[in-house]
Amino acid sequence: MAAAATCGSVAASTGSAVATASKNNVTSFQRRGRRASGTNDSGPRLVSITGTRPSVRNGQLLVSTGLPALDQLLGGGLAVGTVLLIEEDKYNIYSPLLFKYFLAEGIVNGHTLLVASAKEDPANILQELPAPLLDDKCKKEFDEDVYNHKTPESNIKMKIAWRYQLLPKMEIGPVSSSRFGHYYDASKRMPQELIEASNWHGFFLPEKISSTLKVEPCSLTPGYTKLLQFIQNIIYEEGFDGSNPQKKQRNILRIGIQNLGSPLWGDDICCAENGGNSHSLTKFLYVLRGLLRTSLSACIITMPTHLIQNKAIIARVTTLSDIVVGLESFIGSERETNPLYKDYHGLIHIRQIPRLNNLICDESDVKDLAFKLKRKLFTIERLHLPPDLSDTVSRSSKMDLAESAKRLGPGCGMMAGGKKHLDF
């Protein structure tokens, strides 16, 4: 009888709880979850920050790189707390564009900027940022640029093989200003009002380092030490690490470091294979990642990896970076005059993309990517090689086509479904 009474009281209390929950259109499980997370029914669970969105894969907070096509290749954008390494092209013409797009996207979204350089004053870099294209103006400018570089539809069908038509298309069109990521006009400069209204911090190495400073052996170079201290102070003083609870509005810190590893930073890895400061760069990246992981910040670094003679250092730098993107320009090479590549200015290599919350990084399946700088836009497209060559193309061009097909690998030589052999 006692057990029956106990069961009856439990059932009654459970029934009343269910009735109360159903009255509010929520289950008891949802009520307990909200109570544990410290949220109520009136407010959202996640704090929204302008210019960010959660990843559809793992919920990681993402920011745009300033190039929607690059965001698409990286899985939606650059994750907060990660490092994007840009391997500079040989003549350093196109890598500064990606660097400036990243900073321009931060100004448009109201993010705080930290610009570090040993070559150019950060204030001058901000003056050269491209102007944003928004909504109707963006569509008008984009259509005009595409029209000037348009190929007749009949020629497109003749030049592009049928297997390329099955592959997914890259997003190269304009988007609304309310969406994630913006487009920029490379022929115009950002309005001065936007730059003056932005919150930015500059680190110009010649102004921070004294010529009489002594360098201690087996330690970071003075330039790297000063830069790490500068970044740490900005993160802690402005509350990007969450240590300042009085700061109600949360924001993102975008860090841009230009030409890292070059002799201008006092590093000798580009001058000798086994220099005295061969570990300074890797130590710097290790400490930098620790600062980024514990703060609302994202970092882009450009590095002249083609000048680093020690391949082991390049491997360690790649490991310490979350995302690695390489630019290979056609300037000064045989491909510049090769008719196979006449529509492009270079190749872009996605060498490493992050697999967050895992022990290893994933590799991109897309190998056949090229970029071109039009009059106003920097675009990333799939490399479309003609399926057949006329008699006017030289034998060397044909051999180049064969080598390109081998090098591009599964992105160009496989079916869209991933099959290695044809079905007929």
CSV table of C-alpha atoms in Angstrom, one decimal:
chain,number,residue,atom,x,y,z
A,1,MET,CA,0.0,0.0,0.0
A,2,ALA,CA,2.9,2.4,0.9
A,3,ALA,CA,4.6,1.6,-2.4
A,4,ALA,CA,1.4,2.1,-4.3
A,5,ALA,CA,0.9,5.5,-2.6
A,6,THR,CA,4.5,6.5,-3.4
A,7,CYS,CA,4.0,5.6,-7.0
A,8,GLY,CA,0.8,7.5,-7.1
A,9,SER,CA,2.4,10.6,-5.7
A,10,VAL,CA,5.3,10.4,-8.1
A,11,ALA,CA,2.9,10.0,-11.0
A,12,ALA,CA,0.8,12.9,-9.8
A,13,SER,CA,3.9,15.2,-9.4
A,14,THR,CA,5.2,14.1,-12.8
A,15,GLY,CA,1.8,14.7,-14.4
A,16,SER,CA,1.6,18.2,-12.9
A,17,ALA,CA,5.2,18.9,-14.2
A,18,VAL,CA,4.3,17.8,-17.7
A,19,ALA,CA,1.2,19.8,-17.6
A,20,THR,CA,3.1,22.9,-16.5
A,21,ALA,CA,5.7,22.4,-19.2
A,22,SER,CA,3.2,21.8,-21.9
A,23,LYS,CA,1.5,25.0,-20.9
A,24,ASN,CA,4.6,26.9,-21.7
A,25,ASN,CA,5.2,24.7,-24.9
A,26,VAL,CA,8.5,23.4,-23.6
A,27,THR,CA,9.5,20.0,-22.2
A,28,SER,CA,10.9,19.5,-18.7
A,29,PHE,CA,14.2,18.5,-20.4
A,30,GLN,CA,14.4,21.8,-22.2
A,31,ARG,CA,13.6,23.7,-19.0
A,32,ARG,CA,16.4,22.0,-17.1
A,33,GLY,CA,18.8,22.6,-20.0
A,34,ARG,CA,18.1,26.3,-20.0
A,35,ARG,CA,18.4,26.5,-16.3
A,36,ALA,CA,21.7,24.8,-16.4
A,37,SER,CA,23.1,27.0,-19.1
A,38,GLY,CA,22.0,30.2,-17.4
A,39,THR,CA,19.6,31.3,-20.1
A,40,ASN,CA,16.0,32.1,-20.1
A,41,ASP,CA,13.2,32.0,-22.6
A,42,SER,CA,13.4,35.7,-23.6
A,43,GLY,CA,17.0,35.8,-24.9
A,44,PRO,CA,19.1,33.8,-27.4
A,45,ARG,CA,21.5,31.2,-26.2
A,46,LEU,CA,24.5,32.4,-28.3
A,47,VAL,CA,25.9,35.9,-28.2
A,48,SER,CA,25.8,37.3,-31.7
A,49,ILE,CA,28.8,39.3,-32.9
A,50,THR,CA,28.6,41.3,-36.1
A,51,GLY,CA,30.4,39.7,-39.0
A,52,THR,CA,30.4,36.2,-37.6
A,53,ARG,CA,28.4,33.1,-38.0
A,54,PRO,CA,28.6,29.5,-36.5
A,55,SER,CA,30.0,26.7,-38.6
A,56,VAL,CA,27.4,24.3,-39.9
A,57,ARG,CA,29.8,21.4,-39.2
A,58,ASN,CA,30.9,21.9,-35.6
A,59,GLY,CA,29.4,25.2,-34.4
A,60,GLN,CA,32.7,27.0,-34.3
A,61,LEU,CA,32.5,30.8,-34.7
A,62,LEU,CA,33.6,31.9,-38.1
A,63,VAL,CA,34.7,35.2,-39.7
A,64,SER,CA,35.1,36.0,-43.3
A,65,THR,CA,38.5,36.3,-45.0
A,66,GLY,CA,37.1,39.1,-47.3
A,67,LEU,CA,36.9,36.7,-50.2
A,68,PRO,CA,33.7,34.7,-50.3
A,69,ALA,CA,35.2,32.1,-52.7
A,70,LEU,CA,38.0,31.5,-50.3
A,71,ASP,CA,35.5,31.2,-47.4
A,72,GLN,CA,33.7,28.5,-49.4
A,73,LEU,CA,37.0,26.6,-49.8
A,74,LEU,CA,37.8,26.8,-46.1
A,75,GLY,CA,34.5,25.3,-45.0
A,76,GLY,CA,32.6,28.5,-44.5
A,77,GLY,CA,35.2,31.0,-43.3
A,78,LEU,CA,38.1,31.4,-40.9
A,79,ALA,CA,37.5,30.0,-37.4
A,80,VAL,CA,38.0,32.4,-34.5
A,81,GLY,CA,41.2,31.5,-32.7
A,82,THR,CA,43.0,30.1,-35.7
A,83,VAL,CA,46.0,31.2,-37.9
A,84,LEU,CA,45.7,31.6,-41.7
A,85,LEU,CA,49.1,31.4,-43.4
A,86,ILE,CA,49.4,32.9,-46.9
A,87,GLU,CA,52.5,31.7,-48.8
A,88,GLU,CA,53.5,34.7,-50.8
A,89,ASP,CA,54.0,34.6,-54.5
A,90,LYS,CA,57.5,35.1,-55.9
A,91,TYR,CA,57.1,38.8,-56.6
A,92,ASN,CA,54.7,39.5,-53.7
A,93,ILE,CA,52.0,41.0,-56.0
A,94,TYR,CA,48.9,39.0,-55.2
A,95,SER,CA,49.4,38.0,-51.5
A,96,PRO,CA,49.1,41.6,-50.3
A,97,LEU,CA,45.6,41.7,-51.9
A,98,LEU,CA,44.4,38.8,-49.7
A,99,PHE,CA,46.0,40.5,-46.7
A,100,LYS,CA,44.1,43.8,-47.4
A,101,TYR,CA,40.8,42.0,-48.1
A,102,PHE,CA,41.0,40.5,-44.6
A,103,LEU,CA,41.6,43.9,-43.0
A,104,ALA,CA,38.9,45.6,-45.2
A,105,GLU,CA,36.3,43.0,-44.1
A,106,GLY,CA,37.2,43.8,-40.5
A,107,ILE,CA,36.6,47.5,-41.0
A,108,VAL,CA,33.2,46.9,-42.8
A,109,ASN,CA,32.0,44.7,-39.9
A,110,GLY,CA,33.3,47.0,-37.1
A,111,HIS,CA,36.0,44.6,-35.9
A,112,THR,CA,39.2,45.8,-34.1
A,113,LEU,CA,42.3,45.6,-36.3
A,114,LEU,CA,45.9,44.9,-35.3
A,115,VAL,CA,48.3,45.5,-38.2
A,116,ALA,CA,51.9,44.5,-37.9
A,117,SER,CA,54.6,45.1,-40.5
A,118,ALA,CA,58.4,45.5,-40.7
A,119,LYS,CA,58.3,47.0,-44.3
A,120,GLU,CA,55.4,49.4,-44.5
A,121,ASP,CA,53.7,51.7,-41.9
A,122,PRO,CA,50.4,50.2,-40.9
A,123,ALA,CA,48.7,53.6,-41.4
A,124,ASN,CA,49.8,53.5,-45.1
A,125,ILE,CA,48.5,49.9,-45.4
A,126,LEU,CA,45.0,51.0,-44.2
A,127,GLN,CA,45.0,53.8,-46.8
A,128,GLU,CA,45.4,51.3,-49.6
A,129,LEU,CA,42.5,49.0,-48.5
A,130,PRO,CA,40.0,48.3,-51.3
A,131,ALA,CA,36.5,49.9,-51.3
A,132,PRO,CA,33.5,47.7,-50.4
A,133,LEU,CA,30.8,46.9,-52.9
A,134,LEU,CA,27.4,46.6,-51.4
A,135,ASP,CA,24.0,45.5,-52.7
A,136,ASP,CA,22.9,47.2,-56.0
A,137,LYS,CA,26.2,48.9,-56.5
A,138,CYS,CA,28.0,45.6,-56.1
A,139,LYS,CA,25.8,43.9,-58.6
A,140,LYS,CA,26.3,46.8,-61.1
A,141,GLU,CA,30.1,46.8,-60.8
A,142,PHE,CA,30.3,43.0,-60.9
A,143,ASP,CA,28.2,42.8,-64.1
A,144,GLU,CA,30.3,45.4,-65.7
A,145,ASP,CA,33.5,43.7,-64.8
A,146,VAL,CA,32.2,40.3,-66.0
A,147,TYR,CA,31.0,41.8,-69.3
A,148,ASN,CA,34.4,43.2,-70.0
A,149,HIS,CA,36.0,39.8,-69.6
A,150,LYS,CA,33.2,37.8,-71.0
A,151,THR,CA,33.8,34.9,-73.4
A,152,PRO,CA,31.1,34.1,-76.1
A,153,GLU,CA,28.9,31.3,-75.0
A,154,SER,CA,29.7,29.3,-78.1
A,155,ASN,CA,33.4,29.5,-77.3
A,156,ILE,CA,32.8,28.4,-73.7
A,157,LYS,CA,31.0,25.2,-74.9
A,158,MET,CA,33.8,24.5,-77.3
A,159,LYS,CA,36.7,25.0,-74.8
A,160,ILE,CA,35.3,23.5,-71.6
A,161,ALA,CA,35.2,19.7,-71.4
A,162,TRP,CA,31.9,18.0,-70.4
A,163,ARG,CA,33.4,16.7,-67.1
A,164,TYR,CA,34.0,20.3,-65.8
A,165,GLN,CA,30.3,21.1,-66.3
A,166,LEU,CA,29.5,18.4,-63.7
A,167,LEU,CA,31.6,19.9,-61.0
A,168,PRO,CA,30.1,22.4,-58.5
A,169,LYS,CA,30.6,26.0,-59.4
A,170,MET,CA,32.6,28.5,-57.3
A,171,GLU,CA,30.7,31.4,-55.8
A,172,ILE,CA,31.9,34.5,-57.6
A,173,GLY,CA,28.8,36.7,-57.8
A,174,PRO,CA,28.0,39.6,-55.5
A,175,VAL,CA,26.1,39.1,-52.3
A,176,SER,CA,24.0,41.4,-50.1
A,177,SER,CA,25.6,43.5,-47.5
A,178,SER,CA,23.6,41.7,-44.8
A,179,ARG,CA,25.1,38.4,-45.7
A,180,PHE,CA,28.4,36.9,-44.5
A,181,GLY,CA,31.3,38.2,-46.4
A,182,HIS,CA,31.6,41.2,-48.9
A,183,TYR,CA,33.1,42.0,-52.2
A,184,TYR,CA,35.6,44.8,-52.8
A,185,ASP,CA,36.7,47.0,-55.7
A,186,ALA,CA,40.4,46.7,-56.1
A,187,SER,CA,40.5,49.8,-58.3
A,188,LYS,CA,39.2,52.1,-55.6
A,189,ARG,CA,40.2,52.9,-52.1
A,190,MET,CA,38.1,52.6,-48.9
A,191,PRO,CA,36.4,55.8,-47.9
A,192,GLN,CA,38.4,57.8,-45.3
A,193,GLU,CA,35.4,58.1,-43.0
A,194,LEU,CA,35.3,54.3,-42.5
A,195,ILE,CA,39.0,54.2,-41.7
A,196,GLU,CA,38.7,57.1,-39.2
A,197,ALA,CA,35.7,55.5,-37.5
A,198,SER,CA,37.5,52.1,-37.1
A,199,ASN,CA,39.4,50.9,-34.1
A,200,TRP,CA,42.9,49.8,-35.1
A,201,HIS,CA,46.3,49.3,-33.6
A,202,GLY,CA,49.6,49.5,-35.6
A,203,PHE,CA,52.9,47.8,-35.0
A,204,PHE,CA,55.7,49.2,-37.2
A,205,LEU,CA,58.9,47.3,-36.3
A,206,PRO,CA,61.5,50.1,-37.1
A,207,GLU,CA,59.6,52.3,-34.5
A,208,LYS,CA,59.6,49.5,-31.8
A,209,ILE,CA,63.2,48.2,-32.0
A,210,SER,CA,66.3,50.0,-31.1
A,211,SER,CA,69.5,49.5,-33.3
A,212,THR,CA,71.6,49.1,-30.1
A,213,LEU,CA,69.5,46.2,-28.7
A,214,LYS,CA,71.6,43.1,-28.0
A,215,VAL,CA,70.2,39.7,-29.2
A,216,GLU,CA,70.4,36.8,-26.8
A,217,PRO,CA,71.2,33.4,-28.2
A,218,CYS,CA,68.6,30.6,-28.4
A,219,SER,CA,65.7,33.0,-27.9
A,220,LEU,CA,63.2,34.9,-29.9
A,221,THR,CA,64.4,37.7,-32.1
A,222,PRO,CA,63.7,41.2,-30.6
A,223,GLY,CA,61.1,41.9,-33.3
A,224,TYR,CA,59.1,38.7,-32.5
A,225,THR,CA,59.3,39.4,-28.7
A,226,LYS,CA,58.0,43.0,-29.1
A,227,LEU,CA,55.2,41.8,-31.3
A,228,LEU,CA,54.0,39.1,-29.0
A,229,GLN,CA,54.0,41.6,-26.1
A,230,PHE,CA,52.1,44.1,-28.2
A,231,ILE,CA,49.5,41.5,-29.2
A,232,GLN,CA,49.1,40.2,-25.6
A,233,ASN,CA,48.6,43.7,-24.2
A,234,ILE,CA,45.9,44.5,-26.8
A,235,ILE,CA,44.1,41.2,-26.1
A,236,TYR,CA,44.1,41.7,-22.3
A,237,GLU,CA,43.5,45.5,-22.1
A,238,GLU,CA,40.5,45.4,-24.5
A,239,GLY,CA,39.0,42.3,-23.1
A,240,PHE,CA,39.2,40.0,-26.1
A,241,ASP,CA,40.1,37.1,-23.7
A,242,GLY,CA,36.9,37.6,-21.7
A,243,SER,CA,38.7,38.9,-18.6
A,244,ASN,CA,36.8,42.2,-18.6
A,245,PRO,CA,33.2,41.4,-17.6
A,246,GLN,CA,32.3,45.1,-17.7
A,247,LYS,CA,32.6,45.1,-21.5
A,248,LYS,CA,29.1,44.4,-22.6
A,249,GLN,CA,29.5,44.4,-26.3
A,250,ARG,CA,31.9,41.6,-27.5
A,251,ASN,CA,33.9,42.1,-30.6
A,252,ILE,CA,36.5,40.3,-32.8
A,253,LEU,CA,40.2,41.2,-33.0
A,254,ARG,CA,41.6,40.7,-36.5
A,255,ILE,CA,45.4,40.4,-36.5
A,256,GLY,CA,47.4,40.9,-39.7
A,257,ILE,CA,51.1,40.2,-39.8
A,258,GLN,CA,52.9,41.0,-43.1
A,259,ASN,CA,56.1,39.4,-44.5
A,260,LEU,CA,56.8,37.3,-41.3
A,261,GLY,CA,60.1,35.4,-41.4
A,262,SER,CA,61.7,37.9,-43.8
A,263,PRO,CA,65.1,39.5,-43.0
A,264,LEU,CA,63.2,42.7,-42.2
A,265,TRP,CA,62.0,41.0,-39.0
A,266,GLY,CA,65.6,40.2,-38.0
A,267,ASP,CA,65.2,36.6,-38.9
A,268,ASP,CA,67.9,34.8,-40.9
A,269,ILE,CA,66.0,31.7,-42.1
A,270,CYS,CA,65.8,33.2,-45.6
A,271,CYS,CA,69.5,33.9,-45.7
A,272,ALA,CA,71.0,30.6,-44.6
A,273,GLU,CA,69.9,27.0,-44.4
A,274,ASN,CA,71.0,26.6,-40.7
A,275,GLY,CA,70.9,30.1,-39.3
A,276,GLY,CA,71.4,31.1,-35.7
A,277,ASN,CA,67.7,32.0,-35.3
A,278,SER,CA,66.2,28.9,-37.0
A,279,HIS,CA,63.8,28.3,-34.1
A,280,SER,CA,62.6,31.8,-33.5
A,281,LEU,CA,59.9,31.7,-36.1
A,282,THR,CA,58.4,28.4,-34.8
A,283,LYS,CA,58.6,29.6,-31.2
A,284,PHE,CA,56.7,32.8,-32.2
A,285,LEU,CA,54.0,30.8,-33.9
A,286,TYR,CA,53.6,28.5,-31.0
A,287,VAL,CA,53.1,31.3,-28.5
A,288,LEU,CA,50.8,33.2,-30.9
A,289,ARG,CA,48.5,30.2,-31.3
A,290,GLY,CA,48.3,30.0,-27.5
A,291,LEU,CA,47.1,33.7,-27.4
A,292,LEU,CA,44.6,33.1,-30.2
A,293,ARG,CA,43.1,30.0,-28.7
A,294,THR,CA,42.1,31.8,-25.5
A,295,SER,CA,40.6,35.0,-27.2
A,296,LEU,CA,38.1,36.2,-29.7
A,297,SER,CA,40.7,36.8,-32.4
A,298,ALA,CA,41.7,35.6,-35.8
A,299,CYS,CA,45.1,36.1,-37.5
A,300,ILE,CA,46.4,36.2,-41.1
A,301,ILE,CA,50.1,35.9,-41.8
A,302,THR,CA,51.9,36.4,-45.1
A,303,MET,CA,55.3,34.7,-45.4
A,304,PRO,CA,57.9,34.4,-48.2
A,305,THR,CA,58.2,30.6,-47.9
A,306,HIS,CA,59.9,30.4,-51.3
A,307,LEU,CA,62.9,32.1,-49.8
A,308,ILE,CA,63.2,29.7,-46.8
A,309,GLN,CA,66.0,27.3,-47.7
A,310,ASN,CA,65.5,24.8,-44.9
A,311,LYS,CA,62.5,22.6,-45.8
A,312,ALA,CA,62.3,21.3,-42.2
A,313,ILE,CA,61.4,24.8,-41.1
A,314,ILE,CA,58.6,25.1,-43.7
A,315,ALA,CA,57.2,21.8,-42.4
A,316,ARG,CA,57.2,23.0,-38.8
A,317,VAL,CA,55.6,26.3,-39.8
A,318,THR,CA,52.9,24.4,-41.7
A,319,THR,CA,52.2,22.3,-38.7
A,320,LEU,CA,51.9,25.3,-36.4
A,321,SER,CA,49.5,27.0,-38.7
A,322,ASP,CA,45.8,26.0,-38.9
A,323,ILE,CA,45.2,27.0,-42.6
A,324,VAL,CA,47.9,27.2,-45.3
A,325,VAL,CA,47.1,28.8,-48.6
A,326,GLY,CA,49.8,29.1,-51.3
A,327,LEU,CA,49.9,31.5,-54.2
A,328,GLU,CA,51.8,30.6,-57.4
A,329,SER,CA,52.0,33.5,-59.8
A,330,PHE,CA,52.6,33.0,-63.6
A,331,ILE,CA,54.8,36.1,-63.7
A,332,GLY,CA,58.3,35.3,-64.8
A,333,SER,CA,57.5,31.7,-65.6
A,334,GLU,CA,56.8,29.8,-68.9
A,335,ARG,CA,53.1,29.7,-68.1
A,336,GLU,CA,52.8,33.4,-68.5
A,337,THR,CA,53.0,33.1,-72.3
A,338,ASN,CA,51.4,29.6,-72.5
A,339,PRO,CA,48.0,29.7,-74.2
A,340,LEU,CA,46.7,27.1,-71.8
A,341,TYR,CA,46.8,29.6,-68.9
A,342,LYS,CA,46.0,32.8,-70.8
A,343,ASP,CA,42.8,33.4,-68.8
A,344,TYR,CA,44.5,33.2,-65.4
A,345,HIS,CA,47.2,34.9,-63.4
A,346,GLY,CA,48.3,32.1,-61.2
A,347,LEU,CA,47.4,29.0,-59.2
A,348,ILE,CA,46.1,28.8,-55.6
A,349,HIS,CA,47.0,25.8,-53.5
A,350,ILE,CA,44.9,24.9,-50.4
A,351,ARG,CA,47.7,23.0,-48.6
A,352,GLN,CA,46.0,22.6,-45.2
A,353,ILE,CA,42.6,23.3,-43.8
A,354,PRO,CA,41.7,22.8,-40.1
A,355,ARG,CA,39.9,19.8,-38.7
A,356,LEU,CA,38.9,21.4,-35.4
A,357,ASN,CA,38.6,19.4,-32.2
A,358,ASN,CA,40.7,16.6,-33.8
A,359,LEU,CA,44.3,15.6,-33.7
A,360,ILE,CA,45.1,16.0,-37.4
A,361,CYS,CA,44.3,18.5,-40.1
A,362,ASP,CA,42.3,17.6,-43.2
A,363,GLU,CA,43.5,18.1,-46.8
A,364,SER,CA,41.4,19.8,-49.4
A,365,ASP,CA,40.1,17.5,-52.2
A,366,VAL,CA,40.1,20.5,-54.6
A,367,LYS,CA,43.4,20.7,-56.4
A,368,ASP,CA,42.6,22.5,-59.7
A,369,LEU,CA,42.2,26.1,-58.5
A,370,ALA,CA,43.4,29.3,-60.3
A,371,PHE,CA,43.0,33.0,-59.6
A,372,LYS,CA,42.8,36.0,-61.8
A,373,LEU,CA,42.8,39.7,-61.0
A,374,LYS,CA,40.3,41.5,-63.2
A,375,ARG,CA,39.9,45.2,-63.4
A,376,LYS,CA,38.0,45.4,-60.1
A,377,LEU,CA,37.7,41.9,-58.6
A,378,PHE,CA,40.1,39.2,-57.5
A,379,THR,CA,38.4,35.9,-58.2
A,380,ILE,CA,39.2,32.2,-57.6
A,381,GLU,CA,37.9,29.7,-60.1
A,382,ARG,CA,38.4,26.1,-61.1
A,383,LEU,CA,41.2,25.7,-63.6
A,384,HIS,CA,39.6,24.8,-67.0
A,385,LEU,CA,42.1,23.3,-69.4
A,386,PRO,CA,40.9,22.9,-73.0
A,387,PRO,CA,40.2,19.2,-73.9
A,388,ASP,CA,41.8,19.4,-77.3
A,389,LEU,CA,44.7,21.4,-78.7
A,390,SER,CA,44.9,22.9,-82.2
A,391,ASP,CA,47.9,22.6,-84.5
A,392,THR,CA,49.0,26.1,-83.5
A,393,VAL,CA,49.9,25.0,-80.0
A,394,SER,CA,53.6,24.0,-79.7
A,395,ARG,CA,54.8,20.6,-78.5
A,396,SER,CA,56.0,22.1,-75.2
A,397,SER,CA,52.5,23.3,-74.5
A,398,LYS,CA,51.1,19.9,-75.0
A,399,MET,CA,53.7,18.4,-72.6
A,400,ASP,CA,52.8,21.2,-70.1
A,401,LEU,CA,49.1,20.1,-70.4
A,402,ALA,CA,50.0,16.5,-69.6
A,403,GLU,CA,52.1,17.5,-66.6
A,404,SER,CA,49.3,19.8,-65.4
A,405,ALA,CA,46.8,17.0,-65.6
A,406,LYS,CA,49.1,14.8,-63.5
A,407,ARG,CA,49.8,17.5,-61.0
A,408,LEU,CA,46.2,18.6,-60.5
A,409,GLY,CA,45.3,15.0,-59.6
A,410,PRO,CA,41.8,13.9,-58.6
A,411,GLY,CA,40.3,17.4,-58.9
A,412,CYS,CA,40.7,17.4,-62.7
A,413,GLY,CA,41.2,13.8,-63.6
A,414,MET,CA,38.3,12.1,-61.7
A,415,MET,CA,34.6,12.1,-62.2
A,416,ALA,CA,32.4,14.4,-60.1
A,417,GLY,CA,31.3,11.3,-58.2
A,418,GLY,CA,34.9,10.3,-57.4
A,419,LYS,CA,35.2,7.4,-59.9
A,420,LYS,CA,38.6,6.9,-61.5
A,421,HIS,CA,37.3,5.1,-64.6
A,422,LEU,CA,34.6,5.9,-67.1
A,423,ASP,CA,31.4,3.9,-67.1
A,424,PHE,CA,31.5,3.2,-70.8
